Amino acid sequence: MSTHYGESAVRPEPDKVVQEIADYVHDYKIDSDLAWETARLCLIDTIGCGLEGLRFPECRNLLGPVVQGTIVPNGEPIPQPTTYPALALRPSLPHSSSAFRN
């Protein structure tokens, strides 16, 4: 009879494809100013969409804990719309895909 105390804590070797993707992402040098500017705009758009979503209760509910009463150590509380009055008062901006077209 063997005794089993849980799964092994030894991490298996990653799949070859996963390792190749990680190596590519880590080692690839980006020399294009356009690529850096595009990435910057994508990041700004993502942050803006997240902040805009905080105005809507349906979106804020998606950010909350899955199980009611869950406490996340070192977590940040989700701000209520009144925390950011400037966001609630500013006019809506056009969708990001059309905002940066020439």
Tab-separated table of N, CA and C in Angstrom:
chain	number	residue	atom	x	y	z
A	1	MET	N	0.851	-1.171	0.000
A	1	MET	CA	0.000	0.000	0.000
A	1	MET	C	0.895	1.230	0.000
A	2	SER	N	0.562	2.191	-0.857
A	2	SER	CA	1.348	3.416	-0.908
A	2	SER	C	0.566	4.554	-0.276
A	3	THR	N	1.312	5.529	0.213
A	3	THR	CA	0.698	6.705	0.810
A	3	THR	C	0.853	7.866	-0.161
A	4	HIS	N	-0.237	8.555	-0.439
A	4	HIS	CA	-0.214	9.676	-1.372
A	4	HIS	C	-0.584	10.933	-0.597
A	5	TYR	N	0.323	11.898	-0.531
A	5	TYR	CA	0.083	13.124	0.221
A	5	TYR	C	-0.251	14.323	-0.660
A	6	GLY	N	-0.447	14.122	-1.929
A	6	GLY	CA	-0.767	15.231	-2.824
A	6	GLY	C	0.083	15.178	-4.077
A	7	GLU	N	-0.130	16.132	-4.920
A	7	GLU	CA	0.617	16.176	-6.166
A	7	GLU	C	2.062	16.584	-5.929
A	8	SER	N	2.914	16.202	-6.834
A	8	SER	CA	4.320	16.555	-6.748
A	8	SER	C	4.493	18.057	-6.968
A	9	ALA	N	5.426	18.639	-6.246
A	9	ALA	CA	5.725	20.060	-6.400
A	9	ALA	C	6.789	20.297	-7.466
A	10	VAL	N	7.249	19.248	-8.107
A	10	VAL	CA	8.270	19.375	-9.140
A	10	VAL	C	7.588	19.815	-10.434
A	11	ARG	N	8.053	20.923	-10.975
A	11	ARG	CA	7.463	21.452	-12.205
A	11	ARG	C	7.985	20.673	-13.398
A	12	PRO	N	7.084	20.187	-14.263
A	12	PRO	CA	7.555	19.465	-15.453
A	12	PRO	C	8.166	20.429	-16.456
A	13	GLU	N	8.948	19.896	-17.367
A	13	GLU	CA	9.540	20.703	-18.430
A	13	GLU	C	8.408	21.232	-19.320
A	14	PRO	N	8.509	22.486	-19.798
A	14	PRO	CA	7.447	23.017	-20.666
A	14	PRO	C	7.457	22.323	-22.025
A	15	ASP	N	6.311	22.373	-22.691
A	15	ASP	CA	6.218	21.841	-24.042
A	15	ASP	C	7.185	22.595	-24.942
A	16	LYS	N	7.642	21.936	-26.000
A	16	LYS	CA	8.606	22.558	-26.911
A	16	LYS	C	8.031	23.828	-27.537
A	17	VAL	N	6.764	23.782	-27.960
A	17	VAL	CA	6.144	24.945	-28.607
A	17	VAL	C	6.043	26.105	-27.627
A	18	VAL	N	5.658	25.832	-26.396
A	18	VAL	CA	5.552	26.884	-25.384
A	18	VAL	C	6.926	27.497	-25.129
A	19	GLN	N	7.959	26.682	-25.069
A	19	GLN	CA	9.317	27.178	-24.852
A	19	GLN	C	9.780	28.033	-26.025
A	20	GLU	N	9.452	27.626	-27.252
A	20	GLU	CA	9.830	28.405	-28.431
A	20	GLU	C	9.129	29.765	-28.446
A	21	ILE	N	7.854	29.792	-28.077
A	21	ILE	CA	7.119	31.061	-28.014
A	21	ILE	C	7.728	31.966	-26.949
A	22	ALA	N	8.024	31.414	-25.768
A	22	ALA	CA	8.617	32.206	-24.694
A	22	ALA	C	9.977	32.754	-25.101
A	23	ASP	N	10.793	31.950	-25.764
A	23	ASP	CA	12.105	32.408	-26.228
A	23	ASP	C	11.959	33.527	-27.257
A	24	TYR	N	11.016	33.374	-28.175
A	24	TYR	CA	10.789	34.394	-29.198
A	24	TYR	C	10.367	35.714	-28.563
A	25	VAL	N	9.402	35.648	-27.646
A	25	VAL	CA	8.903	36.868	-26.996
A	25	VAL	C	10.002	37.531	-26.180
A	26	HIS	N	10.801	36.741	-25.493
A	26	HIS	CA	11.839	37.286	-24.620
A	26	HIS	C	13.023	37.849	-25.400
A	27	ASP	N	13.409	37.190	-26.475
A	27	ASP	CA	14.645	37.547	-27.170
A	27	ASP	C	14.462	38.473	-28.375
A	28	TYR	N	13.249	38.638	-28.868
A	28	TYR	CA	13.032	39.426	-30.083
A	28	TYR	C	13.251	40.904	-29.808
A	29	LYS	N	14.029	41.561	-30.650
A	29	LYS	CA	14.287	42.993	-30.523
A	29	LYS	C	13.334	43.755	-31.436
A	30	ILE	N	12.619	44.721	-30.868
A	30	ILE	CA	11.708	45.540	-31.646
A	30	ILE	C	12.430	46.845	-31.985
A	31	ASP	N	12.672	47.056	-33.280
A	31	ASP	CA	13.399	48.236	-33.734
A	31	ASP	C	12.477	49.273	-34.380
A	32	SER	N	11.222	48.944	-34.544
A	32	SER	CA	10.291	49.816	-35.247
A	32	SER	C	9.646	50.826	-34.304
A	33	ASP	N	9.797	52.106	-34.620
A	33	ASP	CA	9.126	53.143	-33.835
A	33	ASP	C	7.614	53.014	-33.954
A	34	LEU	N	7.136	52.609	-35.141
A	34	LEU	CA	5.698	52.435	-35.348
A	34	LEU	C	5.151	51.328	-34.438
A	35	ALA	N	5.908	50.242	-34.272
A	35	ALA	CA	5.464	49.149	-33.409
A	35	ALA	C	5.370	49.613	-31.955
A	36	TRP	N	6.355	50.379	-31.494
A	36	TRP	CA	6.323	50.883	-30.117
A	36	TRP	C	5.166	51.856	-29.923
A	37	GLU	N	4.936	52.738	-30.900
A	37	GLU	CA	3.833	53.686	-30.800
A	37	GLU	C	2.486	52.969	-30.816
A	38	THR	N	2.354	51.943	-31.649
A	38	THR	CA	1.114	51.164	-31.697
A	38	THR	C	0.869	50.450	-30.375
A	39	ALA	N	1.910	49.866	-29.809
A	39	ALA	CA	1.774	49.194	-28.516
A	39	ALA	C	1.393	50.180	-27.420
A	40	ARG	N	1.976	51.368	-27.458
A	40	ARG	CA	1.650	52.404	-26.466
A	40	ARG	C	0.186	52.804	-26.570
A	41	LEU	N	-0.285	53.011	-27.801
A	41	LEU	CA	-1.688	53.385	-27.995
A	41	LEU	C	-2.635	52.264	-27.566
A	42	CYS	N	-2.255	51.016	-27.818
A	42	CYS	CA	-3.082	49.886	-27.382
A	42	CYS	C	-3.167	49.833	-25.856
A	43	LEU	N	-2.047	50.073	-25.186
A	43	LEU	CA	-2.043	50.078	-23.722
A	43	LEU	C	-2.910	51.207	-23.178
A	44	ILE	N	-2.762	52.407	-23.739
A	44	ILE	CA	-3.567	53.549	-23.290
A	44	ILE	C	-5.050	53.263	-23.517
A	45	ASP	N	-5.393	52.681	-24.668
A	45	ASP	CA	-6.784	52.357	-24.979
A	45	ASP	C	-7.337	51.329	-23.998
A	46	THR	N	-6.538	50.328	-23.666
A	46	THR	CA	-6.975	49.290	-22.728
A	46	THR	C	-7.235	49.875	-21.349
A	47	ILE	N	-6.331	50.720	-20.881
A	47	ILE	CA	-6.524	51.360	-19.574
A	47	ILE	C	-7.757	52.257	-19.608
A	48	GLY	N	-7.921	53.018	-20.690
A	48	GLY	CA	-9.089	53.887	-20.822
A	48	GLY	C	-10.393	53.107	-20.831
A	49	CYS	N	-10.421	52.004	-21.554
A	49	CYS	CA	-11.640	51.177	-21.586
A	49	CYS	C	-11.940	50.600	-20.208
A	50	GLY	N	-10.909	50.193	-19.485
A	50	GLY	CA	-11.122	49.678	-18.124
A	50	GLY	C	-11.679	50.733	-17.202
A	51	LEU	N	-11.140	51.944	-17.283
A	51	LEU	CA	-11.654	53.028	-16.441
A	51	LEU	C	-13.074	53.414	-16.842
A	52	GLU	N	-13.347	53.433	-18.143
A	52	GLU	CA	-14.701	53.740	-18.621
A	52	GLU	C	-15.694	52.690	-18.128
A	53	GLY	N	-15.272	51.441	-18.110
A	53	GLY	CA	-16.142	50.364	-17.647
A	53	GLY	C	-16.536	50.493	-16.185
A	54	LEU	N	-15.715	51.186	-15.397
A	54	LEU	CA	-16.044	51.360	-13.978
A	54	LEU	C	-17.298	52.204	-13.778
A	55	ARG	N	-17.721	52.921	-14.803
A	55	ARG	CA	-18.936	53.732	-14.694
A	55	ARG	C	-20.201	52.878	-14.688
A	56	PHE	N	-20.107	51.646	-15.153
A	56	PHE	CA	-21.279	50.796	-15.322
A	56	PHE	C	-21.277	49.666	-14.297
A	57	PRO	N	-22.379	49.534	-13.525
A	57	PRO	CA	-22.440	48.493	-12.494
A	57	PRO	C	-22.218	47.088	-13.051
A	58	GLU	N	-22.698	46.823	-14.275
A	58	GLU	CA	-22.531	45.487	-14.854
A	58	GLU	C	-21.051	45.155	-15.039
A	59	CYS	N	-20.280	46.151	-15.436
A	59	CYS	CA	-18.834	45.933	-15.619
A	59	CYS	C	-18.126	45.819	-14.270
A	60	ARG	N	-18.490	46.685	-13.317
A	60	ARG	CA	-17.861	46.620	-11.986
A	60	ARG	C	-18.118	45.269	-11.342
A	61	ASN	N	-19.297	44.677	-11.582
A	61	ASN	CA	-19.585	43.372	-11.004
A	61	ASN	C	-18.652	42.298	-11.538
A	62	LEU	N	-18.208	42.444	-12.769
A	62	LEU	CA	-17.265	41.479	-13.334
A	62	LEU	C	-15.884	41.582	-12.692
A	63	LEU	N	-15.566	42.737	-12.119
A	63	LEU	CA	-14.266	42.935	-11.495
A	63	LEU	C	-14.229	42.474	-10.051
A	64	GLY	N	-15.380	42.293	-9.456
A	64	GLY	CA	-15.440	41.928	-8.045
A	64	GLY	C	-15.075	40.475	-7.819
A	65	PRO	N	-15.079	40.058	-6.559
A	65	PRO	CA	-14.754	38.665	-6.256
A	65	PRO	C	-15.816	37.721	-6.810
A	66	VAL	N	-15.388	36.544	-7.246
A	66	VAL	CA	-16.318	35.546	-7.768
A	66	VAL	C	-17.184	35.010	-6.630
A	67	VAL	N	-16.586	34.811	-5.467
A	67	VAL	CA	-17.301	34.319	-4.295
A	67	VAL	C	-17.490	35.493	-3.340
A	68	GLN	N	-18.748	35.804	-3.022
A	68	GLN	CA	-19.027	36.908	-2.114
A	68	GLN	C	-18.303	36.698	-0.791
A	69	GLY	N	-17.759	37.769	-0.254
A	69	GLY	CA	-17.046	37.703	1.017
A	69	GLY	C	-15.573	37.370	0.880
A	70	THR	N	-15.119	37.150	-0.362
A	70	THR	CA	-13.707	36.839	-0.584
A	70	THR	C	-12.860	38.053	-0.226
A	71	ILE	N	-11.767	37.816	0.476
A	71	ILE	CA	-10.830	38.880	0.830
A	71	ILE	C	-9.524	38.589	0.109
A	72	VAL	N	-9.045	39.571	-0.625
A	72	VAL	CA	-7.794	39.423	-1.362
A	72	VAL	C	-6.724	40.221	-0.631
A	73	PRO	N	-5.750	39.546	-0.028
A	73	PRO	CA	-4.682	40.281	0.671
A	73	PRO	C	-3.959	41.213	-0.298
A	74	ASN	N	-3.680	42.413	0.155
A	74	ASN	CA	-2.982	43.427	-0.640
A	74	ASN	C	-3.760	43.852	-1.887
A	75	GLY	N	-5.050	43.555	-1.943
A	75	GLY	CA	-5.866	43.932	-3.095
A	75	GLY	C	-6.292	45.384	-3.003
A	76	GLU	N	-6.704	45.923	-4.120
A	76	GLU	CA	-7.189	47.298	-4.195
A	76	GLU	C	-8.692	47.277	-4.309
A	77	PRO	N	-9.381	48.169	-3.590
A	77	PRO	CA	-10.832	48.232	-3.733
A	77	PRO	C	-11.209	48.793	-5.101
A	78	ILE	N	-12.347	48.366	-5.627
A	78	ILE	CA	-12.831	48.864	-6.902
A	78	ILE	C	-13.507	50.203	-6.645
A	79	PRO	N	-13.040	51.273	-7.303
A	79	PRO	CA	-13.618	52.591	-7.030
A	79	PRO	C	-15.046	52.681	-7.535
A	80	GLN	N	-15.845	53.458	-6.829
A	80	GLN	CA	-17.215	53.725	-7.245
A	80	GLN	C	-17.196	54.921	-8.197
A	81	PRO	N	-18.248	55.107	-8.996
A	81	PRO	CA	-18.237	56.201	-9.973
A	81	PRO	C	-18.032	57.571	-9.351
A	82	THR	N	-18.482	57.787	-8.137
A	82	THR	CA	-18.326	59.098	-7.515
A	82	THR	C	-16.881	59.377	-7.129
A	83	THR	N	-16.038	58.337	-7.124
A	83	THR	CA	-14.630	58.525	-6.812
A	83	THR	C	-13.941	59.322	-7.922
A	84	TYR	N	-14.422	59.168	-9.144
A	84	TYR	CA	-13.837	59.835	-10.293
A	84	TYR	C	-14.891	60.708	-10.970
A	85	PRO	N	-15.255	61.851	-10.388
A	85	PRO	CA	-16.305	62.665	-11.001
A	85	PRO	C	-15.923	63.176	-12.380
A	86	ALA	N	-14.640	63.367	-12.639
A	86	ALA	CA	-14.226	63.862	-13.953
A	86	ALA	C	-14.576	62.854	-15.046
A	87	LEU	N	-14.490	61.560	-14.744
A	87	LEU	CA	-14.841	60.545	-15.730
A	87	LEU	C	-16.327	60.572	-16.033
A	88	ALA	N	-17.139	60.788	-15.008
A	88	ALA	CA	-18.583	60.780	-15.199
A	88	ALA	C	-19.055	62.009	-15.965
A	89	LEU	N	-18.325	63.128	-15.897
A	89	LEU	CA	-18.767	64.370	-16.510
A	89	LEU	C	-18.207	64.604	-17.909
A	90	ARG	N	-17.140	63.913	-18.272
A	90	ARG	CA	-16.522	64.190	-19.557
A	90	ARG	C	-17.371	63.632	-20.692
A	91	PRO	N	-17.345	64.286	-21.849
A	91	PRO	CA	-18.121	63.782	-22.990
A	91	PRO	C	-17.517	62.482	-23.503
A	92	SER	N	-18.335	61.660	-24.112
A	92	SER	CA	-17.859	60.387	-24.650
A	92	SER	C	-16.919	60.643	-25.816
A	93	LEU	N	-15.874	59.834	-25.888
A	93	LEU	CA	-14.925	59.920	-26.995
A	93	LEU	C	-15.323	58.918	-28.067
A	94	PRO	N	-14.929	59.151	-29.311
A	94	PRO	CA	-15.229	58.155	-30.349
A	94	PRO	C	-14.485	56.863	-30.057
A	95	HIS	N	-14.980	55.773	-30.617
A	95	HIS	CA	-14.359	54.467	-30.417
A	95	HIS	C	-12.897	54.519	-30.842
A	96	SER	N	-12.052	53.808	-30.123
A	96	SER	CA	-10.604	53.904	-30.342
A	96	SER	C	-10.177	53.539	-31.749
A	97	SER	N	-10.897	52.617	-32.401
A	97	SER	CA	-10.444	52.206	-33.742
A	97	SER	C	-10.583	53.343	-34.747
A	98	SER	N	-11.506	54.288	-34.507
A	98	SER	CA	-11.650	55.399	-35.441
A	98	SER	C	-10.952	56.664	-34.927
A	99	ALA	N	-10.592	56.708	-33.665
A	99	ALA	CA	-10.032	57.919	-33.083
A	99	ALA	C	-8.624	58.218	-33.596
A	100	PHE	N	-7.886	57.200	-34.040
A	100	PHE	CA	-6.503	57.408	-34.415
A	100	PHE	C	-6.279	57.285	-35.932
A	101	ARG	N	-7.360	57.251	-36.690
A	101	ARG	CA	-7.208	57.171	-38.145
A	101	ARG	C	-6.837	58.535	-38.707
A	102	ASN	N	-6.035	58.517	-39.757
A	102	ASN	CA	-5.650	59.773	-40.428
A	102	ASN	C	-6.644	60.109	-41.509
